């Protein structure tokens, strides 16, 4: 396992009425998860044309469930002007 992984995406802080997620465009979803978004299950609840990216999606293929890891999370916020949808 590599020691460092980096993810970059642009999105809205969002949710699905139960869990926290980011709403991201299709290309950022594919780039981050290496998968195509499901048009029903991954579709954003609040932003048309966006898909839900959950924090655990970032760990797929990196961390095993029954092992303990030390995580360092750095968030750099750069506000981007977007149209209300």
N, CA, C and O atoms as a DFTB+ gen file, in Angstrom:
340 C
 N C O
     1  1       0.834      -1.173       0.000
     2  2       0.000       0.000       0.000
     3  2       0.886       1.246       0.000
     4  3       1.845       1.342       0.766
     5  1       0.546       2.199      -0.874
     6  2       1.265       3.470      -0.888
     7  2       0.999       4.218       0.408
     8  3      -0.014       3.994       1.070
     9  1       1.918       5.109       0.761
    10  2       1.741       5.885       1.990
    11  2       0.866       7.109       1.774
    12  3       0.172       7.537       2.697
    13  1       0.883       7.689       0.563
    14  2       0.118       8.907       0.320
    15  2      -0.771       8.752      -0.911
    16  3      -0.349       8.213      -1.934
    17  1      -1.980       9.222      -0.794
    18  2      -2.930       9.278      -1.892
    19  2      -3.456      10.701      -1.947
    20  3      -3.577      11.360      -0.914
    21  1      -3.764      11.173      -3.127
    22  2      -4.264      12.523      -3.283
    23  2      -5.514      12.498      -4.152
    24  3      -5.558      11.810      -5.171
    25  1      -6.523      13.247      -3.745
    26  2      -7.766      13.344      -4.506
    27  2      -8.082      14.814      -4.687
    28  3      -7.998      15.595      -3.740
    29  1      -8.446      15.193      -5.902
    30  2      -8.875      16.559      -6.167
    31  2     -10.186      16.499      -6.921
    32  3     -10.315      15.784      -7.916
    33  1     -11.147      17.249      -6.442
    34  2     -12.420      17.352      -7.139
    35  2     -13.091      18.647      -6.728
    36  3     -12.780      19.222      -5.685
    37  1     -14.013      19.096      -7.559
    38  2     -14.798      20.287      -7.284
    39  2     -16.223      19.841      -7.042
    40  3     -16.772      19.071      -7.830
    41  1     -16.826      20.307      -5.977
    42  2     -18.193      19.872      -5.717
    43  2     -18.868      20.691      -4.636
    44  3     -18.287      21.605      -4.050
    45  1     -20.101      20.331      -4.397
    46  2     -20.908      20.949      -3.357
    47  2     -20.893      20.062      -2.112
    48  3     -21.055      18.848      -2.241
    49  1     -20.705      20.618      -0.910
    50  2     -20.965      19.831       0.289
    51  2     -22.453      19.484       0.263
    52  3     -23.284      20.365       0.043
    53  1     -22.796      18.226       0.482
    54  2     -24.179      17.808       0.282
    55  2     -24.525      16.631       1.179
    56  3     -23.874      16.405       2.200
    57  1     -25.532      15.897       0.802
    58  2     -25.988      14.742       1.548
    59  2     -27.063      14.001       0.783
    60  3     -27.443      14.381      -0.324
    61  1     -27.546      12.930       1.403
    62  2     -28.600      12.123       0.774
    63  2     -29.776      11.946       1.727
    64  3     -30.529      10.979       1.607
    65  1     -29.938      12.849       2.653
    66  2     -30.931      12.835       3.722
    67  2     -30.508      11.956       4.890
    68  3     -31.191      11.943       5.913
    69  1     -29.395      11.215       4.773
    70  2     -28.912      10.364       5.858
    71  2     -27.411      10.499       6.096
    72  3     -26.963      10.429       7.240
    73  1     -26.637      10.688       5.048
    74  2     -25.174      10.694       5.172
    75  2     -24.581      11.890       4.432
    76  3     -25.173      12.426       3.496
    77  1     -23.386      12.291       4.885
    78  2     -22.676      13.395       4.253
    79  2     -21.990      12.916       2.976
    80  3     -21.473      11.800       2.924
    81  1     -21.989      13.755       1.957
    82  2     -21.279      13.448       0.717
    83  2     -20.959      14.761       0.010
    84  3     -21.309      15.844       0.479
    85  1     -20.288      14.636      -1.123
    86  2     -20.031      15.764      -2.009
    87  2     -20.784      15.501      -3.301
    88  3     -20.827      14.363      -3.769
    89  1     -21.371      16.521      -3.878
    90  2     -21.981      16.397      -5.200
    91  2     -20.946      16.873      -6.212
    92  3     -20.517      18.026      -6.180
    93  1     -20.551      15.973      -7.110
    94  2     -19.487      16.267      -8.073
    95  2     -19.969      15.968      -9.485
    96  3     -20.937      15.231      -9.675
    97  1     -19.293      16.538     -10.470
    98  2     -19.635      16.272     -11.868
    99  2     -19.199      14.842     -12.236
   100  3     -18.445      14.199     -11.506
   101  1     -19.683      14.380     -13.357
   102  2     -19.417      13.005     -13.795
   103  2     -17.923      12.744     -13.982
   104  3     -17.433      11.686     -13.589
   105  1     -17.194      13.687     -14.575
   106  2     -15.768      13.450     -14.822
   107  2     -14.977      13.384     -13.515
   108  3     -14.059      12.572     -13.401
   109  1     -15.314      14.228     -12.519
   110  2     -14.634      14.144     -11.220
   111  2     -14.994      12.845     -10.506
   112  3     -14.146      12.261      -9.832
   113  1     -16.233      12.385     -10.639
   114  2     -16.640      11.110     -10.037
   115  2     -15.813       9.969     -10.627
   116  3     -15.270       9.139      -9.897
   117  1     -15.727       9.939     -11.957
   118  2     -14.953       8.868     -12.633
   119  2     -13.477       8.941     -12.254
   120  3     -12.861       7.911     -11.979
   121  1     -12.906      10.134     -12.235
   122  2     -11.493      10.306     -11.921
   123  2     -11.179       9.861     -10.489
   124  3     -10.148       9.235     -10.243
   125  1     -12.061      10.181      -9.554
   126  2     -11.827       9.884      -8.148
   127  2     -12.073       8.422      -7.806
   128  3     -11.319       7.837      -7.027
   129  1     -13.124       7.816      -8.378
   130  2     -13.480       6.440      -8.011
   131  2     -13.026       5.397      -9.028
   132  3     -13.043       4.202      -8.730
   133  1     -12.624       5.822     -10.212
   134  2     -12.295       4.924     -11.329
   135  2     -13.497       4.098     -11.774
   136  3     -13.333       3.027     -12.359
   137  1     -14.700       4.588     -11.502
   138  2     -15.945       3.911     -11.898
   139  2     -16.884       4.905     -12.562
   140  3     -16.770       6.116     -12.371
   141  1     -17.808       4.375     -13.341
   142  2     -18.888       5.194     -13.895
   143  2     -19.956       5.357     -12.814
   144  3     -20.269       4.391     -12.117
   145  1     -20.522       6.554     -12.658
   146  2     -21.588       6.711     -11.667
   147  2     -22.854       6.003     -12.116
   148  3     -23.186       6.009     -13.301
   149  1     -23.555       5.399     -11.180
   150  2     -24.856       4.792     -11.457
   151  2     -25.862       5.930     -11.594
   152  3     -25.941       6.799     -10.727
   153  1     -26.630       5.926     -12.681
   154  2     -27.536       7.039     -12.967
   155  2     -28.690       7.136     -11.983
   156  3     -29.354       8.171     -11.920
   157  1     -28.947       6.080     -11.209
   158  2     -30.020       6.116     -10.216
   159  2     -29.453       6.277      -8.809
   160  3     -29.812       7.219      -8.104
   161  1     -28.583       5.378      -8.398
   162  2     -28.108       5.358      -7.017
   163  2     -27.088       6.445      -6.698
   164  3     -27.023       6.889      -5.552
   165  1     -26.298       6.886      -7.660
   166  2     -25.276       7.899      -7.410
   167  2     -25.743       9.313      -7.740
   168  3     -25.032      10.278      -7.457
   169  1     -26.902       9.446      -8.324
   170  2     -27.437      10.747      -8.741
   171  2     -27.666      11.647      -7.525
   172  3     -28.239      11.211      -6.527
   173  1     -27.218      12.901      -7.609
   174  2     -27.386      13.864      -6.523
   175  2     -28.856      14.093      -6.211
   176  3     -29.702      14.125      -7.105
   177  1     -29.140      14.249      -4.936
   178  2     -30.506      14.572      -4.501
   179  2     -30.831      16.045      -4.691
   180  3     -32.001      16.423      -4.759
   181  1     -29.789      16.887      -4.779
   182  2     -30.006      18.329      -4.735
   183  2     -29.459      19.120      -5.919
   184  3     -29.898      20.248      -6.147
   185  1     -28.511      18.564      -6.685
   186  2     -27.885      19.317      -7.766
   187  2     -27.997      18.536      -9.078
   188  3     -27.387      17.480      -9.251
   189  1     -28.783      19.081      -9.981
   190  2     -29.040      18.438     -11.265
   191  2     -27.748      18.228     -12.050
   192  3     -26.953      19.156     -12.201
   193  1     -27.537      17.007     -12.549
   194  2     -26.363      16.697     -13.350
   195  2     -25.138      16.331     -12.534
   196  3     -24.060      16.134     -13.096
   197  1     -25.285      16.235     -11.206
   198  2     -24.164      15.896     -10.331
   199  2     -24.393      14.520      -9.691
   200  3     -25.506      13.993      -9.684
   201  1     -23.307      13.960      -9.158
   202  2     -23.350      12.622      -8.565
   203  2     -22.761      12.652      -7.164
   204  3     -21.852      13.432      -6.878
   205  1     -23.289      11.789      -6.285
   206  2     -22.861      11.763      -4.888
   207  2     -21.542      11.004      -4.732
   208  3     -21.407       9.865      -5.178
   209  1     -20.596      11.648      -4.103
   210  2     -19.299      11.054      -3.794
   211  2     -19.172      11.040      -2.274
   212  3     -19.103      12.095      -1.644
   213  1     -19.141       9.848      -1.689
   214  2     -19.080       9.698      -0.237
   215  2     -17.634       9.585       0.225
   216  3     -16.778       9.134      -0.537
   217  1     -17.345       9.989       1.468
   218  2     -15.981       9.856       1.978
   219  2     -15.426       8.434       1.856
   220  3     -14.243       8.264       1.559
   221  1     -16.252       7.418       2.077
   222  2     -15.745       6.051       1.969
   223  2     -15.424       5.654       0.530
   224  3     -14.669       4.706       0.310
   225  1     -15.986       6.366      -0.461
   226  2     -15.614       6.113      -1.860
   227  2     -14.134       6.407      -2.082
   228  3     -13.504       5.807      -2.952
   229  1     -13.582       7.324      -1.302
   230  2     -12.173       7.693      -1.448
   231  2     -11.242       6.596      -0.940
   232  3     -10.063       6.573      -1.290
   233  1     -11.762       5.692      -0.121
   234  2     -10.929       4.645       0.473
   235  2     -11.004       3.307      -0.261
   236  3     -10.264       2.382       0.074
   237  1     -11.881       3.189      -1.249
   238  2     -12.004       1.926      -1.980
   239  2     -10.678       1.545      -2.618
   240  3     -10.071       2.350      -3.323
   241  1     -10.234       0.337      -2.375
   242  2      -8.985      -0.138      -2.942
   243  2      -7.751       0.336      -2.206
   244  3      -6.634      -0.004      -2.595
   245  1      -7.927       1.116      -1.150
   246  2      -6.794       1.625      -0.386
   247  2      -6.717       0.950       0.977
   248  3      -5.669       0.426       1.355
   249  1      -7.818       0.962       1.709
   250  2      -7.828       0.467       3.085
   251  2      -8.680      -0.789       3.205
   252  3      -9.752      -0.887       2.607
   253  1      -8.193      -1.740       3.982
   254  2      -8.951      -2.958       4.268
   255  2      -9.759      -2.731       5.541
   256  3      -9.291      -2.072       6.469
   257  1     -10.965      -3.275       5.582
   258  2     -11.908      -2.995       6.654
   259  2     -11.408      -3.431       8.038
   260  3     -11.695      -2.751       9.023
   261  1     -10.687      -4.519       8.137
   262  2     -10.324      -5.066       9.442
   263  2      -8.905      -4.703       9.879
   264  3      -8.335      -5.360      10.750
   265  1      -8.340      -3.668       9.283
   266  2      -7.036      -3.169       9.689
   267  2      -7.191      -1.750      10.201
   268  3      -8.075      -1.015       9.760
   269  1      -6.338      -1.369      11.126
   270  2      -6.378      -0.020      11.680
   271  2      -5.348       0.842      10.954
   272  3      -4.211       0.421      10.743
   273  1      -5.758       2.050      10.574
   274  2      -4.898       2.963       9.844
   275  2      -4.857       4.308      10.542
   276  3      -5.766       4.650      11.298
   277  1      -3.821       5.058      10.293
   278  2      -3.742       6.444      10.723
   279  2      -3.984       7.291       9.471
   280  3      -3.258       7.174       8.484
   281  1      -5.010       8.143       9.521
   282  2      -5.348       8.992       8.393
   283  2      -5.011      10.439       8.711
   284  3      -5.192      10.894       9.841
   285  1      -4.527      11.148       7.726
   286  2      -4.317      12.587       7.827
   287  2      -5.126      13.208       6.704
   288  3      -4.874      12.942       5.529
   289  1      -6.084      14.025       7.059
   290  2      -6.962      14.627       6.066
   291  2      -6.725      16.131       6.062
   292  3      -6.853      16.791       7.093
   293  1      -6.384      16.661       4.909
   294  2      -6.159      18.093       4.744
   295  2      -7.201      18.604       3.760
   296  3      -7.321      18.090       2.648
   297  1      -7.944      19.604       4.168
   298  2      -8.973      20.169       3.297
   299  2      -8.559      21.583       2.922
   300  3      -8.362      22.430       3.794
   301  1      -8.430      21.836       1.630
   302  2      -8.152      23.176       1.122
   303  2      -9.416      23.642       0.423
   304  3      -9.843      23.050      -0.568
   305  1      -9.995      24.672       0.929
   306  2     -11.247      25.172       0.374
   307  2     -10.954      26.339      -0.551
   308  3     -10.372      27.346      -0.148
   309  1     -11.364      26.182      -1.783
   310  2     -11.258      27.252      -2.765
   311  2     -12.658      27.454      -3.314
   312  3     -13.164      26.628      -4.074
   313  1     -13.277      28.556      -2.925
   314  2     -14.635      28.810      -3.365
   315  2     -14.640      29.077      -4.861
   316  3     -13.824      29.841      -5.376
   317  1     -15.554      28.447      -5.533
   318  2     -15.681      28.617      -6.969
   319  2     -17.075      29.133      -7.265
   320  3     -18.060      28.597      -6.757
   321  1     -17.162      30.146      -8.063
   322  2     -18.490      30.700      -8.401
   323  2     -19.223      29.702      -9.293
   324  3     -18.723      29.300     -10.343
   325  1     -20.399      29.317      -8.860
   326  2     -21.214      28.391      -9.641
   327  2     -22.628      28.934      -9.723
   328  3     -23.069      29.680      -8.849
   329  1     -23.329      28.559     -10.770
   330  2     -24.729      28.944     -10.925
   331  2     -25.591      28.114      -9.995
   332  3     -25.346      26.919      -9.824
   333  1     -26.593      28.725      -9.395
   334  2     -27.542      27.952      -8.588
   335  2     -28.322      27.030      -9.503
   336  3     -28.765      27.420     -10.583
   337  1     -28.480      25.794      -9.045
   338  2     -29.165      24.821      -9.905
   339  2     -30.473      24.435      -9.313
   340  3     -31.197      23.625      -9.892
